[in-house]
PDB file of C-alpha atoms in Angstrom:
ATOM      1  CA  UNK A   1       3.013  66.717 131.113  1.00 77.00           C
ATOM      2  CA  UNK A   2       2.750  70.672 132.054  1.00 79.00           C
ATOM      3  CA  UNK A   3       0.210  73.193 130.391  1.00 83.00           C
ATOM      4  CA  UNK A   4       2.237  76.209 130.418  1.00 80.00           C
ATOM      5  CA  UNK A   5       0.914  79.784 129.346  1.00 83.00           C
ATOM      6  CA  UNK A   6       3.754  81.280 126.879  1.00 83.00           C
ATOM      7  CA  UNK A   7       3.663  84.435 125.245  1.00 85.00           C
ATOM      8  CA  UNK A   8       5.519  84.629 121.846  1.00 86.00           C
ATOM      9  CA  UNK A   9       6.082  88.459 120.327  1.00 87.00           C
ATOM     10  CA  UNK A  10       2.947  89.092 121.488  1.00 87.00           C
ATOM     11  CA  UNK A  11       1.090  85.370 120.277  1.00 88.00           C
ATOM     12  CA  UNK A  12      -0.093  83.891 123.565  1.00 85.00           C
ATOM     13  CA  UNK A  13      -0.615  80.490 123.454  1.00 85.00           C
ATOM     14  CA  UNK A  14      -1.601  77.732 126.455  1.00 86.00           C
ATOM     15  CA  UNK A  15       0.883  74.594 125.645  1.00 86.00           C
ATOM     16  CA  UNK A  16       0.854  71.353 126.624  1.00 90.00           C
ATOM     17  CA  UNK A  17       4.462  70.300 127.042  1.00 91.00           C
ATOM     18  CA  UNK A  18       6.529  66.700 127.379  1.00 90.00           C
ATOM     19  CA  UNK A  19       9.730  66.724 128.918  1.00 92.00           C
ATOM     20  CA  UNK A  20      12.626  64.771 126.384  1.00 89.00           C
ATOM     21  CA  UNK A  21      15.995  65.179 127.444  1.00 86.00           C
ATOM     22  CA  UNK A  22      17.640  68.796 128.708  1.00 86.00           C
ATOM     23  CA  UNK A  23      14.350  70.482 127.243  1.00 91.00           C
ATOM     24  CA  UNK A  24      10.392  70.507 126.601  1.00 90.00           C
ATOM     25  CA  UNK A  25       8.627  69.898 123.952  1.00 91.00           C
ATOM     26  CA  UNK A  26       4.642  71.209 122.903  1.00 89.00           C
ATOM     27  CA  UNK A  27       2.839  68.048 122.124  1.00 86.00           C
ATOM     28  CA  UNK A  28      -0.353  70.232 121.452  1.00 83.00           C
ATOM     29  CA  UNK A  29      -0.845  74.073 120.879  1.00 74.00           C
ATOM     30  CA  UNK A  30      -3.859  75.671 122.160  1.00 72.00           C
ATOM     31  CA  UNK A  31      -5.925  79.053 122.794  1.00 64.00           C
ATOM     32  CA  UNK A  32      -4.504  82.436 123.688  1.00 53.00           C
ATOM     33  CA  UNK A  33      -4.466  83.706 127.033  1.00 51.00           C
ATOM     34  CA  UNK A  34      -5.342  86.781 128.931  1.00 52.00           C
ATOM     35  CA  UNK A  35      -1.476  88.816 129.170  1.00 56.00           C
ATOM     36  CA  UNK A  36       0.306  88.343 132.476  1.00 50.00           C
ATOM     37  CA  UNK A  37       0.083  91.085 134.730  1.00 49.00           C
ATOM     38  CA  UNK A  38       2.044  92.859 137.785  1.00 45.00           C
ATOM     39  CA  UNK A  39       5.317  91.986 138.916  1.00 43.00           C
ATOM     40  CA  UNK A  40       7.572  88.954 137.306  1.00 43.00           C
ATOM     41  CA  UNK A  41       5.695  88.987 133.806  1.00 49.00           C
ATOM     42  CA  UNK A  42       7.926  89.874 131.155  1.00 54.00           C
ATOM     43  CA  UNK A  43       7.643  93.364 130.100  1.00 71.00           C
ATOM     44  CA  UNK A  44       7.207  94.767 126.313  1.00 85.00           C
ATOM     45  CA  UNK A  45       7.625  98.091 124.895  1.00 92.00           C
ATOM     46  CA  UNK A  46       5.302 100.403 123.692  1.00 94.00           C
ATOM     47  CA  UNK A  47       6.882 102.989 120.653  1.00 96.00           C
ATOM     48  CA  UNK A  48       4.006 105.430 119.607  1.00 96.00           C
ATOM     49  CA  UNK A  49       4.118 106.348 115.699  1.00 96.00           C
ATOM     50  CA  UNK A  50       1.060 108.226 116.085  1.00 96.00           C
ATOM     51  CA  UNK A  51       0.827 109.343 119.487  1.00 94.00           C
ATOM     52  CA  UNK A  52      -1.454 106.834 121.187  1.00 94.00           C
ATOM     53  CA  UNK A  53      -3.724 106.538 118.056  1.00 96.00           C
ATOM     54  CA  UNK A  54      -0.730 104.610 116.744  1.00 97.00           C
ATOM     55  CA  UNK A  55       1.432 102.203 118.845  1.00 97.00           C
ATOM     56  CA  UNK A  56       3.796  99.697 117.964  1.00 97.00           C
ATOM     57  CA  UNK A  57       4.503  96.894 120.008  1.00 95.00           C
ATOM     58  CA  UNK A  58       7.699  95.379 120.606  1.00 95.00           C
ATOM     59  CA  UNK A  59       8.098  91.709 122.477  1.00 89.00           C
ATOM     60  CA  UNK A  60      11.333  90.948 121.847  1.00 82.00           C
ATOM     61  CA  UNK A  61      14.751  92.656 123.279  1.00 81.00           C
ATOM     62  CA  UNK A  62      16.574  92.333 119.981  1.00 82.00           C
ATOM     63  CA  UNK A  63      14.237  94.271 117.911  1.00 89.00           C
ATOM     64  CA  UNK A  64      15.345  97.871 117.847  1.00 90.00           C
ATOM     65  CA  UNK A  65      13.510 101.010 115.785  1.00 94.00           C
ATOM     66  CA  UNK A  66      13.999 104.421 115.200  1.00 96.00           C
ATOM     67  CA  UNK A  67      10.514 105.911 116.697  1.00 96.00           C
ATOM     68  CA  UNK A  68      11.050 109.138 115.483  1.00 97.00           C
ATOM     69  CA  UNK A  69      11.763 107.935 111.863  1.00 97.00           C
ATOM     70  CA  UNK A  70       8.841 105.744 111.858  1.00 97.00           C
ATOM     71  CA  UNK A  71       6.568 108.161 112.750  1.00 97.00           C
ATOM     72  CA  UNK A  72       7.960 110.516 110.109  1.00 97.00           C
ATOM     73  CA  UNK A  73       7.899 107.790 107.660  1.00 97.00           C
ATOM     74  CA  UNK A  74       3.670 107.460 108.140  1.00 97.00           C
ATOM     75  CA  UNK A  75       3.871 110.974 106.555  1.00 96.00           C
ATOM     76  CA  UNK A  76       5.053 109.575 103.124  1.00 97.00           C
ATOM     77  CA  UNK A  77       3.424 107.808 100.718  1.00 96.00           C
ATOM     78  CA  UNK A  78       1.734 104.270 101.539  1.00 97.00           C
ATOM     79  CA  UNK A  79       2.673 101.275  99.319  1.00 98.00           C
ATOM     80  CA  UNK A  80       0.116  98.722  99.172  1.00 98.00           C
ATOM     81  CA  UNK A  81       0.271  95.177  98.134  1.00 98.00           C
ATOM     82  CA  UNK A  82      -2.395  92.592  97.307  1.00 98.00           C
ATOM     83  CA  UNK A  83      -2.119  89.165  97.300  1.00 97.00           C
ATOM     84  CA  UNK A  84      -4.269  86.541  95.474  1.00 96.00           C
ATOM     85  CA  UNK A  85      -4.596  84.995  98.204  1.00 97.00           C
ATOM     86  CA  UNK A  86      -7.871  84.858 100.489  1.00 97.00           C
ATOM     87  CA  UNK A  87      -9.498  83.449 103.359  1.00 96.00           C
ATOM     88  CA  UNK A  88     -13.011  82.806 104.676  1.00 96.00           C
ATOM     89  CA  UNK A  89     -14.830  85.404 106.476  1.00 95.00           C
ATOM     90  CA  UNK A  90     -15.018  83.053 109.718  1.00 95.00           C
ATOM     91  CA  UNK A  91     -11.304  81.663 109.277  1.00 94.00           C
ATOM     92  CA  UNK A  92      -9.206  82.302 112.170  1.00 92.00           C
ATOM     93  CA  UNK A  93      -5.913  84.597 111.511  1.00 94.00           C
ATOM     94  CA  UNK A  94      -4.149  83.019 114.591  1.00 91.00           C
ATOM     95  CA  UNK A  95      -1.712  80.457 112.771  1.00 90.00           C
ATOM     96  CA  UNK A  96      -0.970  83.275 109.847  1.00 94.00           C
ATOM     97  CA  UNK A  97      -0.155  85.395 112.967  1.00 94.00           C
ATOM     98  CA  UNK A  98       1.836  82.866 114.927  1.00 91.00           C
ATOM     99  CA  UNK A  99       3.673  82.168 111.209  1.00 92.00           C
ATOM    100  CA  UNK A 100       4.864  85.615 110.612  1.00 95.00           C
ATOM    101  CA  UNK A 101       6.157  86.487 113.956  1.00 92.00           C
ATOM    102  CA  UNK A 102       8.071  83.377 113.567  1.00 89.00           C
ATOM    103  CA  UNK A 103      10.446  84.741 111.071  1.00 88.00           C
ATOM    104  CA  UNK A 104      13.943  85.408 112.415  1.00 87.00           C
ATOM    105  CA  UNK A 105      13.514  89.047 110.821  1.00 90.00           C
ATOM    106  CA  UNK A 106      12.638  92.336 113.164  1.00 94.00           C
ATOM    107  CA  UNK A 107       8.895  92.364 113.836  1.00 95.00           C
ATOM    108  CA  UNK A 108       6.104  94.031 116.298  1.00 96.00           C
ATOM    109  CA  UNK A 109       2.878  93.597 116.449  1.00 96.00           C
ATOM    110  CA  UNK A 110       0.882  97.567 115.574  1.00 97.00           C
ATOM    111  CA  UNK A 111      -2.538  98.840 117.749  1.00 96.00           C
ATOM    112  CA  UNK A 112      -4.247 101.126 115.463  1.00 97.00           C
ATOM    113  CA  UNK A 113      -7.165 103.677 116.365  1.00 95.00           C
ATOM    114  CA  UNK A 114      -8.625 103.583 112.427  1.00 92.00           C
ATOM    115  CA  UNK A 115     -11.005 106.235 112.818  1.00 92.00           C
ATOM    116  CA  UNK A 116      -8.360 108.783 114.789  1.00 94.00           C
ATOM    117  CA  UNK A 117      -6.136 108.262 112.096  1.00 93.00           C
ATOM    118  CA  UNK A 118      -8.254 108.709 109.252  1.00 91.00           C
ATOM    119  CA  UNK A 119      -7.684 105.752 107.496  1.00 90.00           C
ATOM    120  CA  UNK A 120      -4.251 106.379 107.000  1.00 95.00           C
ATOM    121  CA  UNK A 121      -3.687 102.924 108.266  1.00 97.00           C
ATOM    122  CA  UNK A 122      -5.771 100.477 108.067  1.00 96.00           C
ATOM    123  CA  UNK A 123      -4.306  96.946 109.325  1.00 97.00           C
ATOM    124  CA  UNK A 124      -5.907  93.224 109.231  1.00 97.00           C
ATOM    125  CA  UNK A 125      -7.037  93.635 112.974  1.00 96.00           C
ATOM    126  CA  UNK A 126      -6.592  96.818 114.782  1.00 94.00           C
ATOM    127  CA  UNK A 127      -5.488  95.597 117.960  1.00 94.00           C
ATOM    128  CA  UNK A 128      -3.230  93.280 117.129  1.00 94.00           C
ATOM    129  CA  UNK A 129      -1.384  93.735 113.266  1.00 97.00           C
ATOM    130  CA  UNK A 130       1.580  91.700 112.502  1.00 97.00           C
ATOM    131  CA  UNK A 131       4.205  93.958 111.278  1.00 98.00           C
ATOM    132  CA  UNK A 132       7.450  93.580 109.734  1.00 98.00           C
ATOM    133  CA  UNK A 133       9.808  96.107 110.237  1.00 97.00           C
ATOM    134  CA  UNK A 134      13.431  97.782 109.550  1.00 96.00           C
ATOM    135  CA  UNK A 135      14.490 100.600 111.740  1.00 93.00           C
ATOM    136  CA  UNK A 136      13.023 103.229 109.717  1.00 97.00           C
ATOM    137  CA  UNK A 137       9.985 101.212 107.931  1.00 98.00           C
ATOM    138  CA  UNK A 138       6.600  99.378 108.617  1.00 98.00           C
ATOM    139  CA  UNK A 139       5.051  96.286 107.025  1.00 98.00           C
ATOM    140  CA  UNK A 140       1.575  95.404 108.179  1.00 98.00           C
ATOM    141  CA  UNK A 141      -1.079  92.637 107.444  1.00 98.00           C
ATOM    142  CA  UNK A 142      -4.027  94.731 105.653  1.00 98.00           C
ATOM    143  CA  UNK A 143      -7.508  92.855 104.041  1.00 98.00           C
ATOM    144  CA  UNK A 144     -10.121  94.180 101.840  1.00 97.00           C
ATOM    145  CA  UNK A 145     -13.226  92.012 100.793  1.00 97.00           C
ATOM    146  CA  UNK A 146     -13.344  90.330  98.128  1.00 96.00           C
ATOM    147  CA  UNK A 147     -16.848  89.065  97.026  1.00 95.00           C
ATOM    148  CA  UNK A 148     -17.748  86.714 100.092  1.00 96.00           C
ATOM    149  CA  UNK A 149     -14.344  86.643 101.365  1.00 97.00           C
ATOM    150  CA  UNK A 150     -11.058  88.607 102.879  1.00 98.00           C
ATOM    151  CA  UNK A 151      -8.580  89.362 100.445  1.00 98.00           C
ATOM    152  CA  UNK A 152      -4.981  89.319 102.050  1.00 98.00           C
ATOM    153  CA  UNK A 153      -2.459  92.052 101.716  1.00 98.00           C
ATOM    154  CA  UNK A 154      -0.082  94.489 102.959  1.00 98.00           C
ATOM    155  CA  UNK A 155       0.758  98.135 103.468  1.00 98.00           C
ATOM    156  CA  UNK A 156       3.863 100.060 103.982  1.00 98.00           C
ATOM    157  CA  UNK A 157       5.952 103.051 105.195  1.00 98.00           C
ATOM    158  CA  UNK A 158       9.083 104.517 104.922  1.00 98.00           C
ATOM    159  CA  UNK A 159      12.809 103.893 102.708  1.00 98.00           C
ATOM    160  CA  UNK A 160      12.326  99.753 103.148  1.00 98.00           C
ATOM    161  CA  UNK A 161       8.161 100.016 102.037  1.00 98.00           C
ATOM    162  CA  UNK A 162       8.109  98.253  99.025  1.00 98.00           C
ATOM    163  CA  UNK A 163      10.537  95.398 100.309  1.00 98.00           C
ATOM    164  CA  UNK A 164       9.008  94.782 102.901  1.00 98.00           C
ATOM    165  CA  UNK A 165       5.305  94.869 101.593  1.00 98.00           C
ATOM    166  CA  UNK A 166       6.610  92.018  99.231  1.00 98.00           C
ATOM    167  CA  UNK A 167       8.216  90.103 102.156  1.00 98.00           C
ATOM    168  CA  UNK A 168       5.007  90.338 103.773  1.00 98.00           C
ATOM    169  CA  UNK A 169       3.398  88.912 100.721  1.00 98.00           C
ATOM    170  CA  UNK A 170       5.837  86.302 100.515  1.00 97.00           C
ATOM    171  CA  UNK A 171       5.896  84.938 104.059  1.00 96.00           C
ATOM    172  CA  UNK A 172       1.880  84.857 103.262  1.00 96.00           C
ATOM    173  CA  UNK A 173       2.154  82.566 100.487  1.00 95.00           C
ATOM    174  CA  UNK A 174       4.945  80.527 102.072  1.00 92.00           C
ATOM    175  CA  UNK A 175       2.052  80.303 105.165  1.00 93.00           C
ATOM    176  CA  UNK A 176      -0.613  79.396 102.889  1.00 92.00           C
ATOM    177  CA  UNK A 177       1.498  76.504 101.355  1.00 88.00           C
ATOM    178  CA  UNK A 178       1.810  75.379 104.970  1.00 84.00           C
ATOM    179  CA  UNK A 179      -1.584  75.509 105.726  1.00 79.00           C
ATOM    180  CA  UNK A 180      -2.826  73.699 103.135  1.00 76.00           C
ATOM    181  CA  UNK A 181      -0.405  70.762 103.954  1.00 73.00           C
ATOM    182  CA  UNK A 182      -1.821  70.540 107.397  1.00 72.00           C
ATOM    183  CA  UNK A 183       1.533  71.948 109.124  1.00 76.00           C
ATOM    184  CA  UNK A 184       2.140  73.074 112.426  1.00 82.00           C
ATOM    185  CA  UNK A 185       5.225  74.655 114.308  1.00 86.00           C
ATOM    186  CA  UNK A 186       7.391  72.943 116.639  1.00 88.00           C
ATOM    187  CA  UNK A 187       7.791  74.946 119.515  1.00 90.00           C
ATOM    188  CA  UNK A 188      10.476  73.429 121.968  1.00 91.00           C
ATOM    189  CA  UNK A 189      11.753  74.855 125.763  1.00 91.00           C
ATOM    190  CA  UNK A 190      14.976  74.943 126.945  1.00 92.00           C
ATOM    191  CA  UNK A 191      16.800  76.290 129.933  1.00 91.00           C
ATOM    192  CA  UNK A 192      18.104  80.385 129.712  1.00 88.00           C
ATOM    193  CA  UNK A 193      21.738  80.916 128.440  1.00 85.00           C
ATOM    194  CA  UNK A 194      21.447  77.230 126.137  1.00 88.00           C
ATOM    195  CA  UNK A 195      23.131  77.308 123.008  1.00 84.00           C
ATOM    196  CA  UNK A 196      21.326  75.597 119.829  1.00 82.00           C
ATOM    197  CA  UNK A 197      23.105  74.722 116.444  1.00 74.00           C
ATOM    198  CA  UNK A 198      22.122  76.431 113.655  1.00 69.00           C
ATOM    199  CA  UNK A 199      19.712  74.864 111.406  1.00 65.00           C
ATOM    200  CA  UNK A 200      18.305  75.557 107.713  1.00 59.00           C
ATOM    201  CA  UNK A 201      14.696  75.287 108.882  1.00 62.00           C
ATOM    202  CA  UNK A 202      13.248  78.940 109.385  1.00 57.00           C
ATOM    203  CA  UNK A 203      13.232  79.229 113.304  1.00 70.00           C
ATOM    204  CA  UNK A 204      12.595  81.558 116.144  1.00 78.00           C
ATOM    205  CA  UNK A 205      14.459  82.229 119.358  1.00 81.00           C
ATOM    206  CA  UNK A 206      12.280  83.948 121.876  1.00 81.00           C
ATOM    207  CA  UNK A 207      14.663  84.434 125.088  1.00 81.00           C
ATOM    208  CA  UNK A 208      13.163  84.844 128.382  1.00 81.00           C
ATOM    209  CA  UNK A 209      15.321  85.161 131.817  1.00 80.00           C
ATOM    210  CA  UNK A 210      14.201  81.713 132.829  1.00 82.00           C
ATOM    211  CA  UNK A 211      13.972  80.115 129.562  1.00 85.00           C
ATOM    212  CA  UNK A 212      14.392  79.743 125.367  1.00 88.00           C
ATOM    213  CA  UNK A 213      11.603  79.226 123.743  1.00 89.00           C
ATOM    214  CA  UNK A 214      12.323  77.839 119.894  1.00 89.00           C
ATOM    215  CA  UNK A 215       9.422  77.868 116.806  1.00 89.00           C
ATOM    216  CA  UNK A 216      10.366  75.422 113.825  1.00 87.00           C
ATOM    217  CA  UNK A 217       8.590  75.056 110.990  1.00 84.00           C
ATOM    218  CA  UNK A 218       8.935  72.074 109.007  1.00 77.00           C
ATOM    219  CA  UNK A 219       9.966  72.007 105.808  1.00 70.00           C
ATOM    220  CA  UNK A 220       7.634  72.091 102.761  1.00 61.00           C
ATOM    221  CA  UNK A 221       7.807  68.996 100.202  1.00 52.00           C
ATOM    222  CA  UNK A 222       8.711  70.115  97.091  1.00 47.00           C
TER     223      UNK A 222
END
């Protein structure tokens, strides 16, 4: 068994892995984890859409954006979504999180100064916002209360808004489902460079220079 710190666009998780074959898999998924730091970690990239009020963070190398257009595109009009969906003021929003940056679909994670930006953008949690994107556009995680609990939802900028708002509000019912069935991702390790078959099951490939980290999610009965 190995407990390995892995960081997964931007989810950090502490796993508990068993070797089975050519690769590792997580036999338990814990906590986050303080960010590596200095020399060897692996790096991400910071693309400001509102100078530093504003930045969107991008931890994966396939995941390309037009920063200019997305910071024009904050000057349009928001679209905003709500779903009827809610959660308890004390739930945790780390599965939802871990769920929606496990789509194989571009995605960064937005740091948000509210009160600099005037509540022009106002995401789930301001220091770390799950956001779908397109090169142009921006999808984030937004919640308003909602009698004694947090009302889930989703705001948008730019050409793609209102697609992706409803994406957003898709992947959150497609979570929920999950949730409520108890389900959990299979995360599984294998060597840099391997090469996987493709499979029907949503899944992410997170490559590293040393390793491929892969998130499965079952399947939900119908």
């Amino acid at each position: 068994m190995l407990v390995v710190p892995l960081r997964m666009r931007g989810n950090t998780r502490c796993l508990t892995l068993q070797r089975e074959d050519d690769h590792l898999v997580a036999v338990s998924l814990q906590c986050g984890f303080v960010e590596m730091q200095g020399h060897g970690r692996d790096p991400v990239r910071r693309v400001p859409v509102r100078g530093d009020d504003a930045v969107l963070v991008l931890d994966d190398p396939t995941t390309e954006v037009d920063a200019d257009a997305l910071s024009a595109a904050l000057d349009g009009p928001r679209v905003e979504v709500w779903s009827p969906i809610t959660m308890a003021m004390d739930d945790s929003f780390e599965g939802l999180h871990l769920f929606l940056a496990s789509q194989p679909r571009p995605y960064g994670v937005l740091n948000v100064n509210r009160e600099a930006t005037g509540g022009l953008l106002d995401p789930q949690d301001r220091f770390f916002c799950p956001t779908l994107l397109t090169g142009d556009s921006l999808a984030y995680l937004s919640i308003r209360q909602h009698g004694t609990a947090w009302q889930l939802g989703a705001h948008g900028f730019g050409p793609d808004a209102t697609t992706l708002v409803h994406d957003l509000i898709d992947l959150v019912g497609a979570w929920r489902q999950r949730d409520r069935c108890g389900d959990r991702p299979e995360i599984t390790v294998y060597p840099a460079g391997t090469e996987l078959a493709d499979t029907e099951l949503l899944r992410l490939l997170v490559p590293r220079r040393h390793r491929l980290t892969v998130i499965t999610w079952p399947e939900v009965a119908r």
